[in-house]
Short mmCIF file of C-alpha atoms (C1' of nucleotides) in Angstrom, two decimals:
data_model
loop_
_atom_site.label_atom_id
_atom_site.label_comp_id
_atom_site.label_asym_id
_atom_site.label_seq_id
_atom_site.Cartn_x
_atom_site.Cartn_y
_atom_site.Cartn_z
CA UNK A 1 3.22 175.66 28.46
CA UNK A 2 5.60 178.39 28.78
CA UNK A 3 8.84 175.91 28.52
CA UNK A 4 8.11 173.84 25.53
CA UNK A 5 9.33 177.09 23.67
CA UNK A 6 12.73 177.36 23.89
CA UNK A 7 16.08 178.91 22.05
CA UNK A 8 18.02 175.21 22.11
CA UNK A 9 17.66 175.25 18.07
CA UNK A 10 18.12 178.57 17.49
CA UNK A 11 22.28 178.53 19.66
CA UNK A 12 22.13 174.97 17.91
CA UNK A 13 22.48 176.42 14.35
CA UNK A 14 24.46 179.08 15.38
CA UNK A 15 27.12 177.18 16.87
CA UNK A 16 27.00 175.13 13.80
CA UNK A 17 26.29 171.51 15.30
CA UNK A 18 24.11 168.93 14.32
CA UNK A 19 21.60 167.07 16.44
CA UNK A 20 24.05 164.51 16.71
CA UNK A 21 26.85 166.22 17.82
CA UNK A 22 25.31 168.08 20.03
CA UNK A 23 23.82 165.01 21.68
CA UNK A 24 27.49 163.75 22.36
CA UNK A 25 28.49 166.62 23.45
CA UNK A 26 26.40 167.17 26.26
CA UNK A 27 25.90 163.19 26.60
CA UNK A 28 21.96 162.37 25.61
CA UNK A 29 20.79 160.71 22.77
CA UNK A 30 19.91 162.31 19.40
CA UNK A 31 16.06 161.61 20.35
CA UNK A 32 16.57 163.71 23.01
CA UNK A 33 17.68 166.62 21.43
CA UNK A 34 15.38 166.63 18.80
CA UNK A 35 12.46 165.79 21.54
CA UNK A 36 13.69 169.50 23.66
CA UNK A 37 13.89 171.63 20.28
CA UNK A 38 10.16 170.15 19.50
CA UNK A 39 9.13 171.00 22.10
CA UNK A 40 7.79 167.36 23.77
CA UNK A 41 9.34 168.05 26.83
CA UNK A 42 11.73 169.95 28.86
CA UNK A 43 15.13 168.94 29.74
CA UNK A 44 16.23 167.85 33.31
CA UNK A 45 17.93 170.59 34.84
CA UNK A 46 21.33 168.33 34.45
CA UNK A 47 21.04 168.74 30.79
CA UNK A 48 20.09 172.30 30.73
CA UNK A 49 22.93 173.08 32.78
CA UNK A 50 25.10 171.08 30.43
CA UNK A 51 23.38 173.07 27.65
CA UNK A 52 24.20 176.28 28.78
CA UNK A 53 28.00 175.37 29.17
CA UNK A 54 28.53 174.28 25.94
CA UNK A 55 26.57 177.48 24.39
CA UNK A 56 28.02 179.82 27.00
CA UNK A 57 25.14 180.90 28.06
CA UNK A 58 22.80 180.90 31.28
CA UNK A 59 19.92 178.28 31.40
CA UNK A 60 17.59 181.40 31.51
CA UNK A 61 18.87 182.46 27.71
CA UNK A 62 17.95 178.77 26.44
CA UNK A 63 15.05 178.37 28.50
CA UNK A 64 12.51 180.56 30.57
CA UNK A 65 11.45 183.64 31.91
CA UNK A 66 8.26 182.91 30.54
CA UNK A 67 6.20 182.29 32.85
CA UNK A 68 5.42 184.98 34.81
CA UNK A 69 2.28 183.97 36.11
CA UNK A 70 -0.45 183.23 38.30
CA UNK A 71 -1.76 185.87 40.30
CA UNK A 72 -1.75 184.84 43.22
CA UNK A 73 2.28 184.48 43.18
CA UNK A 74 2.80 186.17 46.39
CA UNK B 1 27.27 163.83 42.15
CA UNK B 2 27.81 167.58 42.04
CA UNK B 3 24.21 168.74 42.20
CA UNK B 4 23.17 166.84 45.12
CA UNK B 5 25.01 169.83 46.80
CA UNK B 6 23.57 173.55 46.17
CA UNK B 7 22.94 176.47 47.83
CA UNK B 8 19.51 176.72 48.18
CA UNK B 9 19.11 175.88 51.81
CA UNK B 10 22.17 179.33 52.26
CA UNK B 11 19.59 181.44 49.87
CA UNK B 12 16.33 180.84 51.64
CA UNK B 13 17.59 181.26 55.05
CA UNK B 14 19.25 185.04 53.84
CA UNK B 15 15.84 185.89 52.37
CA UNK B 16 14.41 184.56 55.77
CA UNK B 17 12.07 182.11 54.62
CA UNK B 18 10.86 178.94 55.96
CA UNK B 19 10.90 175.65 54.05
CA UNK B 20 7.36 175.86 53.66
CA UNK B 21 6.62 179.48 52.47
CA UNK B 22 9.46 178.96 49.94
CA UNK B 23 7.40 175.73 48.92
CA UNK B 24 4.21 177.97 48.45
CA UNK B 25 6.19 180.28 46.65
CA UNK B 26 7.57 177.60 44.10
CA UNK B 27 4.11 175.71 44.38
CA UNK B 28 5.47 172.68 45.54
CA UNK B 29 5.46 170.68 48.48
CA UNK B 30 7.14 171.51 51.71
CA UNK B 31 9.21 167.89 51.82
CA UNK B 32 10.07 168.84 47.73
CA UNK B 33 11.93 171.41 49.30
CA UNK B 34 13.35 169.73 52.03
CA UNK B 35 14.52 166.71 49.72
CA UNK B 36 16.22 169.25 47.46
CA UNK B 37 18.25 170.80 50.26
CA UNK B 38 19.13 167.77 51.62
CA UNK B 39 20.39 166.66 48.07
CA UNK B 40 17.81 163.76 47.79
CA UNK B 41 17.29 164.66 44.72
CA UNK B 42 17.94 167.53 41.99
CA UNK B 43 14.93 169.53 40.96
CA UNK B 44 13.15 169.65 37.57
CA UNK B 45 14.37 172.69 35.38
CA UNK B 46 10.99 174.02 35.96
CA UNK B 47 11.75 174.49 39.42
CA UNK B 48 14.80 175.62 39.50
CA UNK B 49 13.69 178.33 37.43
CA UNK B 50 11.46 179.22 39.45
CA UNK B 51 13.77 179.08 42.30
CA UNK B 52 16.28 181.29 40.49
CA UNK B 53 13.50 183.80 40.21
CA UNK B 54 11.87 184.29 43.94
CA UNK B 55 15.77 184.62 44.37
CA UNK B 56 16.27 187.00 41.24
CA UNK B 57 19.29 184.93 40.90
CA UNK B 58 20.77 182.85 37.98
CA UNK B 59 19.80 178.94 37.74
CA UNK B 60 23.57 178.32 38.02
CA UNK B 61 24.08 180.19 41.15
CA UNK B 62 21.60 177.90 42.96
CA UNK B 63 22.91 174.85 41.42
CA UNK B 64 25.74 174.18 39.11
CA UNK B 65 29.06 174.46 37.66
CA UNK B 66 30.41 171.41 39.46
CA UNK B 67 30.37 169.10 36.83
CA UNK B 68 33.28 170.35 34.36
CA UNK B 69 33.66 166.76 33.15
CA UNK B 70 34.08 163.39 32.99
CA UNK B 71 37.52 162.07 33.07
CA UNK B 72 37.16 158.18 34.05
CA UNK B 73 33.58 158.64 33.25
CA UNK B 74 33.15 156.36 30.54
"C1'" DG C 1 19.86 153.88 -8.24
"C1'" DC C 2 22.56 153.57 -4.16
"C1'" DT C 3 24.63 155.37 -0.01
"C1'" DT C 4 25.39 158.89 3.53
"C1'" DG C 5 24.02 162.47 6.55
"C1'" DT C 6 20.55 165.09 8.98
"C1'" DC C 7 16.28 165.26 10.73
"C1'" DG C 8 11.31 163.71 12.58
"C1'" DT C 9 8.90 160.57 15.36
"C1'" DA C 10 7.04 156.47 17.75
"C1'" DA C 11 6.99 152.62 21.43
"C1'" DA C 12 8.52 150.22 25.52
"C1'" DG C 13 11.27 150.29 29.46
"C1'" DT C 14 13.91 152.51 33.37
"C1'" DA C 15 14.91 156.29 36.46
"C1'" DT C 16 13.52 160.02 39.11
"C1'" DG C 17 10.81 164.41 40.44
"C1'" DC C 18 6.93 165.47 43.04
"C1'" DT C 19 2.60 164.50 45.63
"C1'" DT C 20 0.04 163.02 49.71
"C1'" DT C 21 -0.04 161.02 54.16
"C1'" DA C 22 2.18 160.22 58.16
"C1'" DC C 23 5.14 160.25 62.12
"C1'" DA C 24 9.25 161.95 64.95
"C1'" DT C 25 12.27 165.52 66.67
"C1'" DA C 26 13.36 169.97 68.84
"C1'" DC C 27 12.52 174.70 70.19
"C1'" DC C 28 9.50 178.11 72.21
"C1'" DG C 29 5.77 180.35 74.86
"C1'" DG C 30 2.05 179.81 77.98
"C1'" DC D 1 2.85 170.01 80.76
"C1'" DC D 2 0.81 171.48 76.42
"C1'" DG D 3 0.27 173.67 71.81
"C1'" DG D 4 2.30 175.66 67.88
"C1'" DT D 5 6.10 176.23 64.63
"C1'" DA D 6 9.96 174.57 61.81
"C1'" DT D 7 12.39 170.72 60.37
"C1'" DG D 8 13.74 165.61 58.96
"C1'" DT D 9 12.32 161.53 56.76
"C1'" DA D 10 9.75 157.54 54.88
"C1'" DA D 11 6.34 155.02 51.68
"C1'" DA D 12 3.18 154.57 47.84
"C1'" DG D 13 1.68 156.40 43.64
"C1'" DC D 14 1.65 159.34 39.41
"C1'" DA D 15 4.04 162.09 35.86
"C1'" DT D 16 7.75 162.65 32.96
"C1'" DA D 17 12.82 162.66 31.32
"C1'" DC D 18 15.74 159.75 28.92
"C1'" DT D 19 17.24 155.30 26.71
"C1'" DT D 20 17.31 151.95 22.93
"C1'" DT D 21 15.44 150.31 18.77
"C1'" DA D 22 13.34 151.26 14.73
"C1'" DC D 23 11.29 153.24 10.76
"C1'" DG D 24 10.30 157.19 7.41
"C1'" DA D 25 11.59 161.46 4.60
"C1'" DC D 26 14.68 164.68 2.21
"C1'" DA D 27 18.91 166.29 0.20
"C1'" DA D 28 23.70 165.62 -1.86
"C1'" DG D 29 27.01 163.12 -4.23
"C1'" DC D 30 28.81 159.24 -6.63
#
DNA sequence: GCTTGTCGTAAAGTATGCTTTACATACCGG
DNA sequence: CCGGTATGTAAAGCATACTTTACGACAAGC
C-alpha cells in the first residue's frame, strides 16, 4: 500500500537519466525500473540501497515513512 | 556478499530486545529474524524499513554501504 | 515514410523472503 | 530433575522481485 508510492521518478528526472541508464547504473533491467516508478512492486532492499547511492540520498527519501500504522504497533 | 553481514543483531541487543519481541514488533516471524542476523538471507525493503524505524535509525545504518562496486564483477 | 530513443506493459521462468511446524541446545530457577 | 525462556536451524510451501523476450505507442529528425 504505502510503498508502491515512491520518489524513484521524481530524483530520476532530476538527475537527468533515462530509464535505461539508470537501469545500468544500478545493474537491473529497464523493466525493472519502470515496474518500481509504477508502482507494481517494491524494490529489494539491494536495489534500494543501490538507489539511494547513486541519488545521494537515504532509502527513506526514495521510499517510506509511510506507513505509520496499525494500532496495535506496540 | 556485503549484506549478509549487518548490525541488527548489535541494535536489538542495545535496545534490549529479544529475537522474538523484535519479530512482533516488525510483524514477522521469530526465525525471520534470526535468519536475518545470521545473514541467511537479506530482508525485503519493507522490513528493513521497518527495522530502521523501531530503531529510529537510517536503513543504511542497519545494513549497507558495503557494496561500493564491482571491479571483477562482470 | 523510416529510424531512433524513451517509455509502458505483459508473460514465463528463476531466485529468494517469509511463513508454519518442528526439534535441539543451553541457561536459569524451583 | 523439571519447566520456562531465549536461541539456532531445517523443510515445505506461498508470495514476490527480477530476468529475458517481446510487442505497442509517441516524439524527433532525416
Amino acid at each position: 500500500m504505502g510503498l508502491s508510492m515512491n520518489r524513484l521518478r521524481e530524483f530520476r528526472e532530476q538527475a537527468g537519466l533515462t530509464q535505461d541508464r539508470l537501469a545500468v547504473c544500478v545493474k537491473v533491467s529497464r523493466q525493472t525500473i519502470n515496474s518500481i516508478e509504477a508502482g507494481r512492486y517494491v524494490p529489494s532492499l539491494e536495489l534500494a540501497l543501490r538507489l539511494g547511492r547513486v541519488f545521494g540520498c537515504r532509502v527513506e527519501d526514495l521510499f517510506g515513512i509511510p506507513e505509520v500504522d496499525d494500532a496495535g504497533k506496540a
